[in-house]
Coordinates of C-alpha atoms in Angstrom, one line a residue:
Chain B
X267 CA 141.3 -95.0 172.7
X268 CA 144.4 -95.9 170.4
X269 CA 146.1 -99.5 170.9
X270 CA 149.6 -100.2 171.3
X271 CA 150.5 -101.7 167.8
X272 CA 151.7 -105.0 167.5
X273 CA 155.2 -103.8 166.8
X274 CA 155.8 -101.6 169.6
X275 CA 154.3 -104.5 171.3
X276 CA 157.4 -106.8 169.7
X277 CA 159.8 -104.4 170.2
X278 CA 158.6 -104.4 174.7
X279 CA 158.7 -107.7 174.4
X280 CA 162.2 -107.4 172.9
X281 CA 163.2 -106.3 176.0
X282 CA 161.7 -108.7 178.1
X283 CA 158.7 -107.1 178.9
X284 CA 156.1 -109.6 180.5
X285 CA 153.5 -107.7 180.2
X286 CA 153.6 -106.8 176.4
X287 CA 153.7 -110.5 176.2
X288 CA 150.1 -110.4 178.0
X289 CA 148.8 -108.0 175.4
X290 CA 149.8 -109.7 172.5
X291 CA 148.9 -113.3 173.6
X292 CA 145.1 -111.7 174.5
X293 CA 145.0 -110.0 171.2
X294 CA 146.0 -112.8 168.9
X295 CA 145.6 -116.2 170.8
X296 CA 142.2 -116.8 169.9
X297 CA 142.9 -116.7 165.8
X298 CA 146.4 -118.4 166.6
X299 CA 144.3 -121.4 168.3
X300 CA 141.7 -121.4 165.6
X301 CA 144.1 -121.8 162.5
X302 CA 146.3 -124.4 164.6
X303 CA 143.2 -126.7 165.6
X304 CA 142.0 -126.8 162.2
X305 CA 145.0 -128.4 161.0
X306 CA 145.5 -130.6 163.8
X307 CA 142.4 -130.9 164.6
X308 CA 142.7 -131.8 168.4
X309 CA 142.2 -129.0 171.0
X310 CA 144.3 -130.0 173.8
X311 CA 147.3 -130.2 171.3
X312 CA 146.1 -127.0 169.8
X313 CA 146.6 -125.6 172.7
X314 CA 150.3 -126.7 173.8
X315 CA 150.9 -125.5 170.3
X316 CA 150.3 -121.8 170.8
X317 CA 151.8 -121.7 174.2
X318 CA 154.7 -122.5 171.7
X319 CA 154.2 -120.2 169.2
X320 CA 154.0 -117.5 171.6
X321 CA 157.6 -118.5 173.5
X322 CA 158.9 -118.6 170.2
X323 CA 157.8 -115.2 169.9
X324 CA 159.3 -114.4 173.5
X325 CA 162.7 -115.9 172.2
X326 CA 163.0 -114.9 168.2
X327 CA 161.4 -110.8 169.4
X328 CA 164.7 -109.4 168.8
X329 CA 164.8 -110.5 165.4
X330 CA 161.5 -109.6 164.2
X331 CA 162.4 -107.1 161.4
X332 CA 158.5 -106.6 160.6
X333 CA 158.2 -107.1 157.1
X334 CA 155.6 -108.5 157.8
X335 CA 152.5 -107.8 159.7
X336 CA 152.6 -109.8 163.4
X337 CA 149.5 -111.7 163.0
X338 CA 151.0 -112.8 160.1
X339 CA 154.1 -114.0 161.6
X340 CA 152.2 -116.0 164.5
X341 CA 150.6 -117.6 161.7
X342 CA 153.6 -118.4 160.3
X343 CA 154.8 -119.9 163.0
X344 CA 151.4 -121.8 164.2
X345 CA 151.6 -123.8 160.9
X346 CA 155.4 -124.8 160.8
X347 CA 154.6 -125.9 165.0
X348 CA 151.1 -127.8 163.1
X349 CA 152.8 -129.2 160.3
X350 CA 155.8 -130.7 162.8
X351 CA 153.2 -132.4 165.3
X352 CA 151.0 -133.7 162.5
X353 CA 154.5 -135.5 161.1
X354 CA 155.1 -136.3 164.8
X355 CA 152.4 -138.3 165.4
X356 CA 152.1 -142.0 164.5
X357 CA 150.0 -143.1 161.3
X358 CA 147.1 -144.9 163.9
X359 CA 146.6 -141.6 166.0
X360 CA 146.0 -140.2 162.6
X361 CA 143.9 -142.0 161.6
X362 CA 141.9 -142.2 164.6
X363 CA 141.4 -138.1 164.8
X364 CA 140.7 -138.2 161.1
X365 CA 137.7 -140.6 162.1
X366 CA 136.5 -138.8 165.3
X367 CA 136.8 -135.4 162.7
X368 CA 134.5 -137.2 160.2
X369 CA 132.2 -138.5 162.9
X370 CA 130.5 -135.3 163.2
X371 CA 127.8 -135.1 164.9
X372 CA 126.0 -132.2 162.8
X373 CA 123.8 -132.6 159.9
X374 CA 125.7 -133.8 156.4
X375 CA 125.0 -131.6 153.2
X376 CA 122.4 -133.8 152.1
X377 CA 120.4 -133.7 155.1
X378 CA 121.0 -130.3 156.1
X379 CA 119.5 -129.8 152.3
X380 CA 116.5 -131.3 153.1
X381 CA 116.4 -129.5 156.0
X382 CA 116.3 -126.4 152.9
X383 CA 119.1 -124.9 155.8
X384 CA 121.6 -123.9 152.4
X385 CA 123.9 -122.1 155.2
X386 CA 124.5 -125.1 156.8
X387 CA 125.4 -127.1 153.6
X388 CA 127.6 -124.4 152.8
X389 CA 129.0 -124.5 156.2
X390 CA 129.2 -128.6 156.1
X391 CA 131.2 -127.9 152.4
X392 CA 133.6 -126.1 153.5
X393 CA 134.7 -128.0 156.8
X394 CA 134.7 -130.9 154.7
X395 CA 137.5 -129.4 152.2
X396 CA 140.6 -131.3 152.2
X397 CA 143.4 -129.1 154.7
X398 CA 144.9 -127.4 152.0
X399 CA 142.2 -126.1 150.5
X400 CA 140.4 -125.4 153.8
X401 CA 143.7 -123.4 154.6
X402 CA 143.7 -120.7 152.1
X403 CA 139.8 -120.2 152.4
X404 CA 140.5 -120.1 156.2
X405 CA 143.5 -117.5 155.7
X406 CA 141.9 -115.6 152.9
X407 CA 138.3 -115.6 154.7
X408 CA 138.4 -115.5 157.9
X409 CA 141.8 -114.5 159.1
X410 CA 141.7 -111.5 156.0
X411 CA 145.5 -112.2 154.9
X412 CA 146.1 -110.9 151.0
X413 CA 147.6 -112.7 148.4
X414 CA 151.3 -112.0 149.6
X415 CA 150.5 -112.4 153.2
X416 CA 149.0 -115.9 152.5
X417 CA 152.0 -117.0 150.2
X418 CA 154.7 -115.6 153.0
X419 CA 152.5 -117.9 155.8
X420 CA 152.1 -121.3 153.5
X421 CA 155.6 -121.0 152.1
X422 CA 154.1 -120.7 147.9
X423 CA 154.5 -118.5 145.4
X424 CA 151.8 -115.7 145.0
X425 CA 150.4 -116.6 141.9
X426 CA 149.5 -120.8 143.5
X427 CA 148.0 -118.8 146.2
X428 CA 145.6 -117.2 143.5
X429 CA 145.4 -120.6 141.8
X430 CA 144.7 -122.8 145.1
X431 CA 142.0 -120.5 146.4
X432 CA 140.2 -120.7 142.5
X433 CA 140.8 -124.6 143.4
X434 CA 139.4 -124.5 146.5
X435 CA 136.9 -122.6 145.4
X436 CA 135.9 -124.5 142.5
X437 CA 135.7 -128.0 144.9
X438 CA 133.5 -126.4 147.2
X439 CA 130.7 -125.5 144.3
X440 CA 131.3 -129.0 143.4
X441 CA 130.1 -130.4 147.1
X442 CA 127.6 -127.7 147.2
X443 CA 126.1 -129.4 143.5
X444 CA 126.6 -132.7 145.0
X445 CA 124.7 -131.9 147.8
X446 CA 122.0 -130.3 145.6
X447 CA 123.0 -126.8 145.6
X448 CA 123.3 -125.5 141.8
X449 CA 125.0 -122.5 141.7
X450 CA 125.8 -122.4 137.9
X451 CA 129.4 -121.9 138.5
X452 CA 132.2 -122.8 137.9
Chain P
X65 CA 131.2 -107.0 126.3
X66 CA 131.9 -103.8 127.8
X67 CA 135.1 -101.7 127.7
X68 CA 136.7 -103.1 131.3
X69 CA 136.2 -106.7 130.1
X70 CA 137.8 -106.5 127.0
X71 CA 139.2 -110.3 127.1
X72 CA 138.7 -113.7 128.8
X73 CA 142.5 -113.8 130.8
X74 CA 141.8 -110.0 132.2
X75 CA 137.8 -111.4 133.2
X76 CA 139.9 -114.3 134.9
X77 CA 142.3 -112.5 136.6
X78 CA 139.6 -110.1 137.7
X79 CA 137.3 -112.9 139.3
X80 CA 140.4 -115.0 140.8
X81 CA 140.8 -111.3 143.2
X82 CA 137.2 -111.1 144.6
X83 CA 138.1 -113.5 147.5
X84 CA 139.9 -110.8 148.6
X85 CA 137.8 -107.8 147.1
X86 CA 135.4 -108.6 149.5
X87 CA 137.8 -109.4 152.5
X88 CA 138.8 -105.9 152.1
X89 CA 142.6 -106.9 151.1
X90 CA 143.0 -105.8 147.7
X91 CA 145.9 -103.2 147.1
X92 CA 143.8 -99.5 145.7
X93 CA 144.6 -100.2 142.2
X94 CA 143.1 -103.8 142.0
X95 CA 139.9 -102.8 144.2
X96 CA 140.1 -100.1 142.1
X97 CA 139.6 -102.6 138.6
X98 CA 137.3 -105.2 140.3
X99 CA 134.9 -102.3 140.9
X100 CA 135.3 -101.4 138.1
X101 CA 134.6 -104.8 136.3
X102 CA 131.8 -105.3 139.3
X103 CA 129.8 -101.9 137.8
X104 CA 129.9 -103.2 133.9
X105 CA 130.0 -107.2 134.0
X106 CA 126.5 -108.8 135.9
X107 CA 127.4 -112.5 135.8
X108 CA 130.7 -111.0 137.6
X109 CA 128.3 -109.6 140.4
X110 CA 126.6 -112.4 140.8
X111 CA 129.3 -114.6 140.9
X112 CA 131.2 -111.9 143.9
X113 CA 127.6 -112.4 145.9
X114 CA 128.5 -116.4 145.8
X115 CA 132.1 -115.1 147.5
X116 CA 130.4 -113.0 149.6
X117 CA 128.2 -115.9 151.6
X118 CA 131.2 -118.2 151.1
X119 CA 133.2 -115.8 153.5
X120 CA 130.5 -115.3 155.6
X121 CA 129.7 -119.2 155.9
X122 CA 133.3 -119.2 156.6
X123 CA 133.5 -116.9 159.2
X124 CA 130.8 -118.5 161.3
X125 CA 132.6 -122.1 160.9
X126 CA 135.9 -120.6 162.5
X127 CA 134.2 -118.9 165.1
X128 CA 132.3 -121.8 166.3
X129 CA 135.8 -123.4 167.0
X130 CA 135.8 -121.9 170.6
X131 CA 138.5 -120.5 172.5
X132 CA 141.4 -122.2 173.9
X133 CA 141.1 -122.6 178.1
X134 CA 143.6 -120.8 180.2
X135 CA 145.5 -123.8 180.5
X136 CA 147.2 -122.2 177.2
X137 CA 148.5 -119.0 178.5
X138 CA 149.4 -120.9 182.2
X139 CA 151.9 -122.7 180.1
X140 CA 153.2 -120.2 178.2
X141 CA 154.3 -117.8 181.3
X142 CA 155.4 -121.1 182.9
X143 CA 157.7 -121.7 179.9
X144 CA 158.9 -117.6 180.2
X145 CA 159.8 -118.2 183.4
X146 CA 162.3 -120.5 183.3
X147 CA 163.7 -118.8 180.1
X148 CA 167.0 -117.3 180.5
X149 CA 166.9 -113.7 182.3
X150 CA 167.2 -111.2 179.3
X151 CA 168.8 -107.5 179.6
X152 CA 167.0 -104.9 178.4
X153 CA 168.0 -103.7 175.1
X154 CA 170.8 -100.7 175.6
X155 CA 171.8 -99.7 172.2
X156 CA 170.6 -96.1 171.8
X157 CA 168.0 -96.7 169.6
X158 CA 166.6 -93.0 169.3
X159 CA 164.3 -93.7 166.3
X160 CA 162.7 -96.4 167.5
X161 CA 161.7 -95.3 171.0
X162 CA 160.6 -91.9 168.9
X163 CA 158.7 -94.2 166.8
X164 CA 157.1 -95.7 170.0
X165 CA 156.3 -92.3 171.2
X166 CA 154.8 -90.8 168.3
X167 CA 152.8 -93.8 168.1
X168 CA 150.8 -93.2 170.5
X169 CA 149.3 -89.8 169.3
X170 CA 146.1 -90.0 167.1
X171 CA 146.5 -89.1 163.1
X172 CA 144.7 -86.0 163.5
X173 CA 147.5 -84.7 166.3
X174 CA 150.4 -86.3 164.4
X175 CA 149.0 -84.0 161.6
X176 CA 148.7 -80.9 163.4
X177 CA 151.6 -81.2 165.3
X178 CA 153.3 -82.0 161.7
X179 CA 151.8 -78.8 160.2
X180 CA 153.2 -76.6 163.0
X181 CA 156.7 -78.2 162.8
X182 CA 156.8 -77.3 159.1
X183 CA 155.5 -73.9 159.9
X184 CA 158.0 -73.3 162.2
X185 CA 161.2 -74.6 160.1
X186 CA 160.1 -72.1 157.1
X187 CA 159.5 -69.3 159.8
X188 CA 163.1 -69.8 161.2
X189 CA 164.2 -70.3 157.6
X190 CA 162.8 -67.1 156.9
X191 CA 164.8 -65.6 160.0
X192 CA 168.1 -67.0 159.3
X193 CA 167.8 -65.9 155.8
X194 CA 167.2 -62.5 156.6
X195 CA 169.6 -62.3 159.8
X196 CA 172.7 -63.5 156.9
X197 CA 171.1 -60.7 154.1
X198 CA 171.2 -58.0 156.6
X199 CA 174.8 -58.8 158.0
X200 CA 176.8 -59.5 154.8
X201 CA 174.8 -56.7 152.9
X202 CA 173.8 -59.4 150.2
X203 CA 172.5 -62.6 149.0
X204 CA 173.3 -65.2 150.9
X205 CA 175.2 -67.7 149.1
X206 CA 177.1 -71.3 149.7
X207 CA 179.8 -71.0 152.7
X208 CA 180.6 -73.5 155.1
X209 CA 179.5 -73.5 159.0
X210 CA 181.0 -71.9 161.3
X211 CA 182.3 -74.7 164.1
X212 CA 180.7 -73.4 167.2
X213 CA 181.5 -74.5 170.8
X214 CA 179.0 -77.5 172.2
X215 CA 175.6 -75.7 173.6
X216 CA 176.2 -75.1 177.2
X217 CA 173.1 -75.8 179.5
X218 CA 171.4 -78.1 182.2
X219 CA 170.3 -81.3 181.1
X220 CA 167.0 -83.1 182.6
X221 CA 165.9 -86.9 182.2
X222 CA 162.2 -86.6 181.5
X223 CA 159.4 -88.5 181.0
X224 CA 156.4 -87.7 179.3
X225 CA 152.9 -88.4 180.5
X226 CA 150.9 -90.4 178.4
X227 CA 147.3 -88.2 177.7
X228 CA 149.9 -85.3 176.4
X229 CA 149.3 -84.7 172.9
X230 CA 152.0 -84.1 170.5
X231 CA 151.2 -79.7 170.2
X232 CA 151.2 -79.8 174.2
X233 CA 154.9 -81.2 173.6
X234 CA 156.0 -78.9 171.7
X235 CA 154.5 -75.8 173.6
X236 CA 156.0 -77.3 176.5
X237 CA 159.5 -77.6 174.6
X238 CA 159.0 -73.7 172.6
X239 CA 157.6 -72.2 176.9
X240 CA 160.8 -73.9 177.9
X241 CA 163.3 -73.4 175.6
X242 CA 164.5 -76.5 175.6
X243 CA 165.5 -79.4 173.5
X244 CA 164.9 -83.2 172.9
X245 CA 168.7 -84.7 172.7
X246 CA 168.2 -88.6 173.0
X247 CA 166.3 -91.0 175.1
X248 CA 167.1 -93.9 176.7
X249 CA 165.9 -97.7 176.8
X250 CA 162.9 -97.2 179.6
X251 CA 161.2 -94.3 177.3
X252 CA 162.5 -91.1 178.9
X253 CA 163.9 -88.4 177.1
X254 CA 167.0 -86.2 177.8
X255 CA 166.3 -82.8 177.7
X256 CA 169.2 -79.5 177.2
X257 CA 167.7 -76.4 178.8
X258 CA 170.5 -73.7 177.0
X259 CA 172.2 -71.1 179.2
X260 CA 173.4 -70.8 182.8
X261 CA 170.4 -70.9 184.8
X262 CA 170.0 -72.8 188.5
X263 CA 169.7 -76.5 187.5
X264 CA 167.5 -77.5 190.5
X265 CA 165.1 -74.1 189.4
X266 CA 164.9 -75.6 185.9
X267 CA 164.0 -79.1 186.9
X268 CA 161.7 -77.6 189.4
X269 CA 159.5 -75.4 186.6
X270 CA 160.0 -78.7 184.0
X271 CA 158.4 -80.6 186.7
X272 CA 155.5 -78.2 187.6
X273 CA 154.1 -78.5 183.9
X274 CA 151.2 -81.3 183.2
X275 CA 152.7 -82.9 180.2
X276 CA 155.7 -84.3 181.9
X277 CA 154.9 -87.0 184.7
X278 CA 158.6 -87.2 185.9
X279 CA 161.8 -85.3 185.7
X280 CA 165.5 -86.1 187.0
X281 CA 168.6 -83.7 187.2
X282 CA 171.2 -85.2 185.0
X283 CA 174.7 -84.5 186.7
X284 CA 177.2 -84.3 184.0

């Protein structure tokens, strides 16, 4: 059985058509939410963001020219709605979610070492990488953009995307030696 | 050193792509190169095994993020209804709503159904060419068209069902004599039926046949 692609999909929704709205929002919603929550890193305002993303999709439809791939575009959009609420919010709420974030209840890397669990540290490294760098592994990784699609979502030349993600990359090995873990690079 | 890795900026460049070597996001050429390098350069290999449980490790962080409640998409068709009411598009936007159509054939019927539209423009080539040899007595050569008067014919609005493949189409089109001339902003397609024949007869046969699930008289 063939799916509707997402840009037929855009092009119904062009025309006001509810239920290609239905389709899209169960295909992508779950990635949208992921990406949004782990920059704002509250789930409640996660999701009032993608209801957002998603009527911004209902409104801008028409304009969609797709040059880009859709899930790319919700992404798009899903950081620029992050990125405004994060500046929205008062310097103490930060703080506070920051400190809820950091009081995880899970195992750190050093204990998860001991544990021998070298997932899990690996796991702990890489939700402990600051939000930028946690972005392009997150984008690169797990929501499979390339190197163009990741520059068109974060707004940065494609070459800084190749730099960050060695960066990233790079401070990750460094947590995981920290934490024990040698892996003889970089 | 082998021949791929011949300096220490192309080894670079070549590691800084196997994030996305193994996310399967690399253009042909550059997977093309990393497996190349990948074959002839160990420490590369192992260093791309360190990627690979970095992505996986990432993968399982993500998922474990959950899923957003229903509260989410309650909102959103809350938010839609209060939005302005919104025509439907009514430019006559033939390729697109061909595009939509064609879509949703499978590759394999696209291709056959390509492959017997190509057949059949060389055939009629072939026809025409012969048809202008044997009445001018030579070569054909470059002469303008002749204007001819607009095709005379009934016209049906029809709408095709979804299961029908692309060849069924076309057989359906070829049994029918008849002709695709535009389309309109729901996704049905206006058919010319050439000659003088009953109108409510043609619509009648069109309507008989499978791969159409509706079919309107057009009144002119």
């Amino acid at each position: 059985m063939q799916q509707t692609s997402d840009e037929v999909l855009i092009q119904r929704i062009a025309g006001g058509d509810r239920l290609a709205m239905q389709v899209l929002f169960a295909r992508h919603h779950v990635r949208v939410y992921r990406f949004v929550l782990r920059l704002v890193r509250n789930e409640s305002t996660a999701e009032d963001l993608i209801s957002e993303v998603f009527l911004d999709v209902w409104r801008q439809a028409g304009r969609f020219e797709g040059r880009s791939a859709v899930s790319t575009w919700l992404l798009a959009i899903g950081r620029f709605k992050a990125l405004s609420a994060l500046r929205g919010r008062k310097e103490a709420e930060l703080d506070d979610e920051v400190a809820e974030a950091i009081e995880d209840v899970s195992d750190t890397p050093e204990v998860a070492m001991q544990k021998k669990d070298t997932s899990g540290v690996l796991r702990k490294c890489i939700e402990m990488l600051t939000p930028e760098h946690r972005e392009i592994i997150d984008l690169v990784y797990y929501h499979e953009k390339s190197v163009e699609e990741v520059a068109e979502i974060v707004g940065i030349p494609e070459n800084t995307v190749k730099t960050r993600m060695f960066y990233a990359r790079k401070k990750l090995a460094e947590s995981l030696k920290a934490a024990g873990i040698e892996r003889g690079w970089p | 050193m082998n021949a791929t890795m011949k300096n220490a900026p192309e080894r670079e460049e070549i590691e800084s792509l196997l994030p996305w070597y193994a996310a399967g996001t690399l253009s042909r050429r550059d997977t093309a190169r990393v497996e190349d390098a990948l074959a002839n350069d160990a420490e590369l290999a192992r260093r791309f095994e360190m990627v690979r449980e970095e992505l996986g490790e990432t993968i399982i962080v993500n998922e474990s993020l959950g899923a957003p409640s229903a509260r989410a998409m309650k909102a959103l068709f809350e938010k839609i209804d209060v939005e302005p009411a919104r025509k439907p598009a009514v430019s006559f936007n033939l390729m697109g709503r061909l595009s939509e159509f064609m879509s949703s054939f499978t590759p394999r019927t696209l291709a056959y159904a390509g492959g017997v539209a190509v057949l059949a423009l060389v055939l009629q080539a072939g026809v025409i060419t012969n048809l202008v040899s044997e009445r001018s007595g030579q070569a054909p050569g470059l002469a303008s068209a002749p204007i001819t008067a607009p095709v005379q014919g009934v016209q049906a609005m029809v709408r095709f069902a979804p299961q029908a493949s692309a060849a069924e189409i076309t057989a359906f089109l070829s049994a029918n004599n008849a002709m695709v001339i535009g389309s309109t902003a729901d996704g049905n397609f206006r058919l010319l039926v050439p000659g003088k024949g009953d109108a409510s007869e043609i619509v009648k046969k069109l309507s008989a046949n499978k791969v159409v699930s509706s079919v309107l008289p057009v009144t002119k």
